[in-house]
Coordinates of C-alpha atoms in Angstrom, one line a residue:
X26 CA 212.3 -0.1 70.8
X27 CA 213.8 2.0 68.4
X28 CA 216.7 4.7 69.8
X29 CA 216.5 8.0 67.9
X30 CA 218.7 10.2 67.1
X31 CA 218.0 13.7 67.5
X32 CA 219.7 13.9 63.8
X33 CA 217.1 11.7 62.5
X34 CA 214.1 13.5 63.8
X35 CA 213.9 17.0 62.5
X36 CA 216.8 17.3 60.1
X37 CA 216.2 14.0 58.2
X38 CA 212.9 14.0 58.6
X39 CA 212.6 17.5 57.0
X40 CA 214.9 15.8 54.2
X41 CA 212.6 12.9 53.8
X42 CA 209.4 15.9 53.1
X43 CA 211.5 17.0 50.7
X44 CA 212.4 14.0 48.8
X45 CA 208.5 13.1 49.2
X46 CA 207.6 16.5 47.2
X47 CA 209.8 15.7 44.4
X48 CA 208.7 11.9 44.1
X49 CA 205.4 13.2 44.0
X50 CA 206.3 15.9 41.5
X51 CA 208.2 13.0 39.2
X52 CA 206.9 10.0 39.5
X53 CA 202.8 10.4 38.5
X54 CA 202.3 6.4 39.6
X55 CA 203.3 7.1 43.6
X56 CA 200.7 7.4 45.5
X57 CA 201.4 10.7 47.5
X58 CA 198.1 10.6 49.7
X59 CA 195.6 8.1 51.7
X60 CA 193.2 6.1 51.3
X61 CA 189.6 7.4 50.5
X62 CA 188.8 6.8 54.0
X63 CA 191.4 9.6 55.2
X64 CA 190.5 12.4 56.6
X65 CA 192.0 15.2 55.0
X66 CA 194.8 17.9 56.4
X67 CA 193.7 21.6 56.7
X68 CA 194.1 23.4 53.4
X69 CA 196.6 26.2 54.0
X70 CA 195.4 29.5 53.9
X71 CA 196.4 32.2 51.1
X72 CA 199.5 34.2 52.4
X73 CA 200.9 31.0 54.5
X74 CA 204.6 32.0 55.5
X75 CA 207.5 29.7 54.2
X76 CA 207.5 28.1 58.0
X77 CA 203.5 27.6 57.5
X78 CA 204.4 25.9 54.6
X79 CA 206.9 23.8 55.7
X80 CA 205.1 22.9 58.9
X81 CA 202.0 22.0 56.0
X82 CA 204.6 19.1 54.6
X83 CA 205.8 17.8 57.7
X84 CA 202.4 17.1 58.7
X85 CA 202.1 15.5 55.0
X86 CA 204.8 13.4 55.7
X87 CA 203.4 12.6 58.9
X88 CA 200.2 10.8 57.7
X89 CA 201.6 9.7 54.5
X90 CA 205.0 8.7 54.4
X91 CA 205.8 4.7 54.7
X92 CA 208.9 5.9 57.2
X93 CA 206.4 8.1 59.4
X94 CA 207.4 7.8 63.0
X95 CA 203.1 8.0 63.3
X96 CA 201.4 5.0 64.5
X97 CA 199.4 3.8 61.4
X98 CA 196.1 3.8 64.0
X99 CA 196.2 7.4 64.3
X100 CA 196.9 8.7 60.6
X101 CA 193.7 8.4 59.3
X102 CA 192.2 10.8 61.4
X103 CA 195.7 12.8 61.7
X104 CA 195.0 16.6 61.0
X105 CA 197.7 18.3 61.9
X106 CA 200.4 19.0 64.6
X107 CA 199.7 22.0 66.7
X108 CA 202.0 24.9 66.8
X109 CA 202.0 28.3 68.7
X110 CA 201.6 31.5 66.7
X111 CA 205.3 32.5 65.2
X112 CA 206.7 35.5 68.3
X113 CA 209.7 37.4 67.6
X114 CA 209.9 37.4 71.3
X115 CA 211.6 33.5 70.9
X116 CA 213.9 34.1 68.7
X117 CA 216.8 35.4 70.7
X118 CA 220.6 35.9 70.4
X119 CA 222.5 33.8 72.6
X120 CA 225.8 34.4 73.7
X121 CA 227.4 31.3 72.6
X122 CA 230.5 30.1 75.2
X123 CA 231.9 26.8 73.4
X124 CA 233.9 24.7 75.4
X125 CA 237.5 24.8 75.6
X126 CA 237.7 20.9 76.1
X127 CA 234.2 19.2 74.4
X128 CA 232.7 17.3 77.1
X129 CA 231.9 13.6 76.3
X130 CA 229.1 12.6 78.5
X131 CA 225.9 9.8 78.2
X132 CA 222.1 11.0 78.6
X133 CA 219.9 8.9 79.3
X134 CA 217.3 7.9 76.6
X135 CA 213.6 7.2 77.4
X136 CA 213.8 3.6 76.7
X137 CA 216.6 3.2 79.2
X138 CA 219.7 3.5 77.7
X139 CA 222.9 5.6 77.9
X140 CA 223.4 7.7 74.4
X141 CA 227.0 8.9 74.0
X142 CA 227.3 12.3 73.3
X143 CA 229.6 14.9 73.5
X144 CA 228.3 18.9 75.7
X145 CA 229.9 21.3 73.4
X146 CA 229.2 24.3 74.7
X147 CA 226.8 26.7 77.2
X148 CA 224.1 29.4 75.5
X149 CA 222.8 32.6 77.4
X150 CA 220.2 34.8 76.6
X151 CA 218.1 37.2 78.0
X152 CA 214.2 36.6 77.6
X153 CA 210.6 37.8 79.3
X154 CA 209.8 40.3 81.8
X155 CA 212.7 42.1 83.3
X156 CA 215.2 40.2 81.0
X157 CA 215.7 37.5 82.9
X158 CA 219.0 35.2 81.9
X159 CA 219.1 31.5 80.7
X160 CA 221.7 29.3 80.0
X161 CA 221.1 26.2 77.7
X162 CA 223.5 23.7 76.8
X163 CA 224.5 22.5 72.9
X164 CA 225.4 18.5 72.3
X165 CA 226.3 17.1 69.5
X166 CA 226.2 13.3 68.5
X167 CA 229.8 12.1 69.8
X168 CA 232.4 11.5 67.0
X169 CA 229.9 13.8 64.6
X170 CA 231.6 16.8 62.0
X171 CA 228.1 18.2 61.6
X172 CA 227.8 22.1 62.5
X173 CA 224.4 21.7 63.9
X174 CA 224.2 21.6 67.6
X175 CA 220.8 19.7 69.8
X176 CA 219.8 21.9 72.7
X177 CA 217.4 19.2 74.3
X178 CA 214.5 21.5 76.7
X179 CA 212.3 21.7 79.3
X180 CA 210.1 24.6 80.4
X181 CA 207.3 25.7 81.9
X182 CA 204.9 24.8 78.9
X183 CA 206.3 21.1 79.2
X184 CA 203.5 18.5 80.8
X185 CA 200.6 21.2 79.8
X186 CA 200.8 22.6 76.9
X187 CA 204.3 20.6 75.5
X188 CA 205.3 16.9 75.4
X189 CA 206.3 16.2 78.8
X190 CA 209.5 14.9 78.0
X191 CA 210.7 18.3 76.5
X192 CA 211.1 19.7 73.2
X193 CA 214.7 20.1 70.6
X194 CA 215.9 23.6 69.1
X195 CA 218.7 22.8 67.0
X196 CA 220.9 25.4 65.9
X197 CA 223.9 25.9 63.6
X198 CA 227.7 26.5 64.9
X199 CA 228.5 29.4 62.7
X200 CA 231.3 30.2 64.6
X201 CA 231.0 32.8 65.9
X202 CA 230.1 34.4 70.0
X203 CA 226.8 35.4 69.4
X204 CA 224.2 32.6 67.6
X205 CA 220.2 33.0 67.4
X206 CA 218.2 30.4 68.8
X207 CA 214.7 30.1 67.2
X208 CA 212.3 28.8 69.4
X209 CA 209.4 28.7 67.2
X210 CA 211.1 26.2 65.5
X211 CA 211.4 23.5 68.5
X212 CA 210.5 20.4 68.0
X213 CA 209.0 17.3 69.6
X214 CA 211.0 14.1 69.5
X215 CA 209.2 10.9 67.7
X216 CA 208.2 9.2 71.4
X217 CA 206.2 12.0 71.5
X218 CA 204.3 10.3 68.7
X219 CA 205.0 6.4 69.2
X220 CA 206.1 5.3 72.3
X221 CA 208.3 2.4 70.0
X222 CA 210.4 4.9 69.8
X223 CA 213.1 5.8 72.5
X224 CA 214.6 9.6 72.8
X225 CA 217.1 11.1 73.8
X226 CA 216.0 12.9 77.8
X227 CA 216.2 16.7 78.9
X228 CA 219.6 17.2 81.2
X229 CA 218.5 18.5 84.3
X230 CA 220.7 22.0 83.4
X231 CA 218.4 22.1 80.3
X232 CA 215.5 23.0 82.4
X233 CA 214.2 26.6 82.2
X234 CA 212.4 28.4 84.9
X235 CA 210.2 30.4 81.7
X236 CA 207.6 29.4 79.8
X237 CA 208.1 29.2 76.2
X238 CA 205.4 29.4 74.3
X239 CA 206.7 28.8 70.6
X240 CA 207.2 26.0 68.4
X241 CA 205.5 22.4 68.6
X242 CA 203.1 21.6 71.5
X243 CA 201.6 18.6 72.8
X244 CA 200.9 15.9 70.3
X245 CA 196.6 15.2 71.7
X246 CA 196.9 12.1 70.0
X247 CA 199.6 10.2 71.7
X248 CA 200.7 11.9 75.2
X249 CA 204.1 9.6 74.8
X250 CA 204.7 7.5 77.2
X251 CA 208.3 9.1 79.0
X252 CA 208.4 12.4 81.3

């Protein structure tokens, strides 16, 4: 079973689409799509956003790529991740409280084991009816110098409508009090598309009483096999 990262899912794995695009751009002998048997992706439709688009080349990379976390079963008839509709309403500014002393702790992985990490500091934001407060908490890999910071999630989409281990937001630590969190761009972690894979578990403070309805929901195909 392979332990990921959270750095190797959506980060490198938006870095792999992009390499893809300009192998496929430069190099007219690769082979870019599948077989004849395949059936094709959705064509995007005329005035696609920029997050349409890249969500368009993940998918590519998805059911194309030699280093897709997708079983090789399920890519022929691959067509798509689903997404909810882009809301302003989940894109929110946190108050962003880092910690005085970084915290090194272990969470627990699906497969079983302990992943060193390191809680670096607490988010809280208003969101919903009433503007109800949340609090979220940021890890980063331990011994990492990378400014992006995990916020691992569950809510009350997660087992319905999400994969029922939770989702990612990542977000970057500008440095300063205040930092946006963009939920339309969460993320589902590769177990929730190969069960060979093992993924880093929500902390049970990084489970939200609110439904959020934005960014990547359940994966029809492959229900994962971790809750």
């Amino acid at each position: 079973m392979v332990l990921e990262r959270y750095r190797t899912s959506q980060t490198h794995l938006l870095t792999n689409v992009l390499m893809g695009m300009l192998l496929c751009a430069g190099l007219m002998f690769v082979s870019c799509g599948g077989g004849d048997d395949d059936e094709p992706l959705p064509e995007l439709p005329s005035g696609a956003t920029a997050s349409d688009k890249l969500r368009a080349e993940k998918d590519k990379y998805l059911k194309y790529d030699t280093l897709s976390p997708l079983p090789k079963d399920l890519r022929k008839s691959f067509k798509g991740l689903s997404y909810y509709p882009f809301s302003e309403t989940y894109v929110v500014l946190a108050n962003y409280e880092p910690a005085e002393t970084p915290e090194e702790v272990k969470l627990i992985a699906s497969g079983g084991e302990l992943h060193n990490m390191v809680r670096v500091g607490k988010f809280t934001f208003s969101l919903g009816e009433g503007e109800n407060v949340y609090t979220l908490y940021g890890y980063k890999d331990a011994g990492s110098k990378s400014s992006s910071i995990l916020i691992p999630f569950k809510d009350k989409t997660t087992g319905n409508e999400t994969y029922a281990a939770g989702r990612y937001v990542e977000v970057e630590d500008t440095g300063d009090n205040e930092i946006q969190i963009d939920f339309n761009t969460a993320y589902s972690p590769y177990c929730a598309y190969n069960s060979n894979f093992s993924c880093l578990l929500v902390p049970p403070q990084n489970v939200l009483t609110v439904a959020i309805k934005a960014g990547e929901k359940t994966f029809a195909a492959h229900q994962g096999a971790h809750k």
